[in-house]
Short mmCIF file of C-alpha atoms and ligand atoms in Angstrom, two decimals:
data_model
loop_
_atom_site.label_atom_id
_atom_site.label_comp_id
_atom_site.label_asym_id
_atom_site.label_seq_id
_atom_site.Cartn_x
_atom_site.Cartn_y
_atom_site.Cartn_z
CA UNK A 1 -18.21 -14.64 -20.51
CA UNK A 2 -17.44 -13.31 -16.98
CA UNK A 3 -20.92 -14.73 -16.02
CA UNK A 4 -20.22 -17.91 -17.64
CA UNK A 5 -16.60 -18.29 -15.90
CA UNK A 6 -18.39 -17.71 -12.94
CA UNK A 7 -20.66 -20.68 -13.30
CA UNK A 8 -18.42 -23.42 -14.03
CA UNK A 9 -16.53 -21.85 -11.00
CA UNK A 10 -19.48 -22.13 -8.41
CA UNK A 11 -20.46 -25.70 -9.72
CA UNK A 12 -16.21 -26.66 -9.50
CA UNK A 13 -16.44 -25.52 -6.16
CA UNK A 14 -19.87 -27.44 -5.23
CA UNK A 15 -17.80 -30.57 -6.07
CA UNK A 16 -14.61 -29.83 -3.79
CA UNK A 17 -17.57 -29.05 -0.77
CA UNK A 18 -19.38 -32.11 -1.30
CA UNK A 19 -16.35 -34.22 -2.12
CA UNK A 20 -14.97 -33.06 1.43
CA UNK A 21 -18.09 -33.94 2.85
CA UNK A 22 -19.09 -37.35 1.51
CA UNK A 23 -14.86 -38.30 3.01
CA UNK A 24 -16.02 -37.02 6.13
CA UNK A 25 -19.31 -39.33 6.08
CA UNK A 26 -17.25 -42.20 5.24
CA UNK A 27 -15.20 -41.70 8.19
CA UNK A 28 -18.08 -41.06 10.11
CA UNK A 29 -19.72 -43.66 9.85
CA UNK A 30 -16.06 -46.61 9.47
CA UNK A 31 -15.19 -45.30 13.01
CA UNK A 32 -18.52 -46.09 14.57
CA UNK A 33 -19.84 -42.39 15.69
CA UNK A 34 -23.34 -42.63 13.75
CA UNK A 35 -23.84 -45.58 16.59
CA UNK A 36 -24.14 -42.31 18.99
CA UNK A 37 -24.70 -39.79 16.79
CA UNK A 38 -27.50 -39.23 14.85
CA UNK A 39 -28.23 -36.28 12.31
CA UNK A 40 -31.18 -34.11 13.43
CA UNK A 41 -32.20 -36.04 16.89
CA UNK A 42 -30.28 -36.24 19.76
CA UNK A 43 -29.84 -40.04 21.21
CA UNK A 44 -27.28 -41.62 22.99
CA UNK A 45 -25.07 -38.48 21.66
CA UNK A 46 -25.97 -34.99 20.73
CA UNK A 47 -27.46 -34.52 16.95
CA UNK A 48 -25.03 -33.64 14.61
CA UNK A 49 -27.32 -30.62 13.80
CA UNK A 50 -27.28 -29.57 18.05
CA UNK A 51 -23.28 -29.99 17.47
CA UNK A 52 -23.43 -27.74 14.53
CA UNK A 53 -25.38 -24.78 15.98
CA UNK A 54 -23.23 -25.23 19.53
CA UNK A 55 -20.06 -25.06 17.37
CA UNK A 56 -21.62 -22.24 15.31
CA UNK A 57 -20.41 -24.14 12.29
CA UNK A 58 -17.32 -23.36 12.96
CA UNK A 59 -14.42 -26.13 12.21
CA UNK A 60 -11.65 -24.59 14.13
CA UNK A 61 -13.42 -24.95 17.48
CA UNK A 62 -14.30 -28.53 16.51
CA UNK A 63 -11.11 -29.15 15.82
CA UNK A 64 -9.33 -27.87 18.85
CA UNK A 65 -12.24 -30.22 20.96
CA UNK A 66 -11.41 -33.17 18.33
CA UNK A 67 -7.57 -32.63 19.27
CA UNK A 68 -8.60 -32.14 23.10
CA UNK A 69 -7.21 -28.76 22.98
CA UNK A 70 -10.86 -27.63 24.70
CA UNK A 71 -13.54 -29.18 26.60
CA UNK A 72 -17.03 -30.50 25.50
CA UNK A 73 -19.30 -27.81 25.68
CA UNK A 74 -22.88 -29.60 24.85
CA UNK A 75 -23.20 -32.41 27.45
CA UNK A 76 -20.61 -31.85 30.13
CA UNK A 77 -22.02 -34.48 32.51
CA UNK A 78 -22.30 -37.17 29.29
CA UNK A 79 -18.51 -36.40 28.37
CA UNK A 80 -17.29 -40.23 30.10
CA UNK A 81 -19.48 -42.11 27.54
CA UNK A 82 -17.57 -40.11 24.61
CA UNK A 83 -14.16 -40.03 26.14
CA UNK A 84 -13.00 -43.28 24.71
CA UNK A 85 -13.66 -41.99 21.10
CA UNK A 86 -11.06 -39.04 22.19
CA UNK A 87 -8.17 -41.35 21.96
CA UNK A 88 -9.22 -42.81 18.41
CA UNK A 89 -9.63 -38.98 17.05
CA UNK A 90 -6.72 -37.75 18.48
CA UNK A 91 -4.65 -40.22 16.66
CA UNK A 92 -6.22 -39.41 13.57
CA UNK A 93 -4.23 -36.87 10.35
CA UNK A 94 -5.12 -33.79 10.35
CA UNK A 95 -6.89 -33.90 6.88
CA UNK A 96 -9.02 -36.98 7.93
CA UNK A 97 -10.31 -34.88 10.99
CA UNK A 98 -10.83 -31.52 9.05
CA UNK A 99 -13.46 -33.75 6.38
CA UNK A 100 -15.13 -35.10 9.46
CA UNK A 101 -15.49 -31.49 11.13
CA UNK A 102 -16.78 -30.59 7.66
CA UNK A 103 -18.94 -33.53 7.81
CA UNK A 104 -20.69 -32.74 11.12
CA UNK A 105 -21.11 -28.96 10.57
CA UNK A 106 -22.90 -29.45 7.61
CA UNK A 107 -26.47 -30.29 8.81
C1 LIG B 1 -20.77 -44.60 22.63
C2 LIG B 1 -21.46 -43.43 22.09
C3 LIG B 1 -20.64 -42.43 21.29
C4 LIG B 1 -19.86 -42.64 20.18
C5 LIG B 1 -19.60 -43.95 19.46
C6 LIG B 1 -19.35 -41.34 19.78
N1 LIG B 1 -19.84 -40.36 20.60
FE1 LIG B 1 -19.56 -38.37 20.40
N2 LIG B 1 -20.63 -38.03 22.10
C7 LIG B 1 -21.26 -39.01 22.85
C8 LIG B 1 -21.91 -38.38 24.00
C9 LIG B 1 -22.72 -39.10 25.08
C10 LIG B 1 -21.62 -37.01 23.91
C11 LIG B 1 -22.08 -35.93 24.90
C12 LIG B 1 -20.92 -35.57 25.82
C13 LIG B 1 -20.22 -34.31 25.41
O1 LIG B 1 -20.91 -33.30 25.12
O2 LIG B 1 -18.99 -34.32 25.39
C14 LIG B 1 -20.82 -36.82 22.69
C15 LIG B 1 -20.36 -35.60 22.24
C16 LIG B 1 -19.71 -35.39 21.04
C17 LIG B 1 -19.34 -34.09 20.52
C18 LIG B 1 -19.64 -32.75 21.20
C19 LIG B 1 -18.57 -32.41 22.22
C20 LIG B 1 -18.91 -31.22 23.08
O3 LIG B 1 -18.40 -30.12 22.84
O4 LIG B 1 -19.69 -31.37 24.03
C21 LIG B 1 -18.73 -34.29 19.32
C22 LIG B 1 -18.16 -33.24 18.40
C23 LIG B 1 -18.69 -35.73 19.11
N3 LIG B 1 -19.30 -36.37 20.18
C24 LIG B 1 -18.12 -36.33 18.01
C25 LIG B 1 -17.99 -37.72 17.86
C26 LIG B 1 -17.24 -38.36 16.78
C27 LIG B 1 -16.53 -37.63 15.67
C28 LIG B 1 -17.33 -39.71 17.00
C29 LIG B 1 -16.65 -40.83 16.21
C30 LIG B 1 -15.21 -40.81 16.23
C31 LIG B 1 -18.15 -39.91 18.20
N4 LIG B 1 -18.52 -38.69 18.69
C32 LIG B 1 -18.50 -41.14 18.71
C33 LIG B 1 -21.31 -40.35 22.57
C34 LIG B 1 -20.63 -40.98 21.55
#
């Protein structure tokens, strides 16, 4: 019974993660940052798996960069070519950013 309770509970909660995650694609991709941002190589951008492992998966300190509360910490020098996206994310709710942090830190 326990075990069973436990099951639906892990597969409940693989829904809510990936759920989070696929809003966090969409928004990805509707506000143009796949043009720079790939998911395992780095191009224009960093990889969204370089961002990860910088960021230690951690959403809070992508979220404080996303609200430019801190500075870029990957490409310092390349910050001018992402600077414009700063004023689109920094206008963005709260939720909207938290499912693209999500999003990012999940490769
Ligand atoms: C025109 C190309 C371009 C687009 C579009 C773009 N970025 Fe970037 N992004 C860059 C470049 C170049 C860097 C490297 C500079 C840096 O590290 O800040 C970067 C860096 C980043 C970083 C790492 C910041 C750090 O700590 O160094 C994050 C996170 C990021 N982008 C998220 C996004 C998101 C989210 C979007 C969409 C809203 C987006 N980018 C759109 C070019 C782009």
């Amino acid at each position: 019974m326990v075990k069973r309770f436990f099951l639906l509970w892990a597969v409940l909660l693989s829904f809510y993660v990936s759920g989070l995650a696929s809003e966090g694609e969409k928004i990805f991709h509707a506000r143009g940052c796949a043009g720079c941002h790939d998911k395992a190589r780095d191009s224009i951008g960093p990889a969204l798996s370089t961002i990860s492992q910088k960021y230690n998966r951690d959403p809070n300190k992508l979220l404080k960069f996303f609200k430019g509360q801190a500075e870029p910490i990957i490409w310092p020098d390349k910050f001018r070519i992402m600077e414009p996206f700063m004023n689109m994310l920094k206008h963005m709710e709260d939720k909207d950013l938290r499912a693209l942090a999500d999003y990012i830190l999940s490769f």
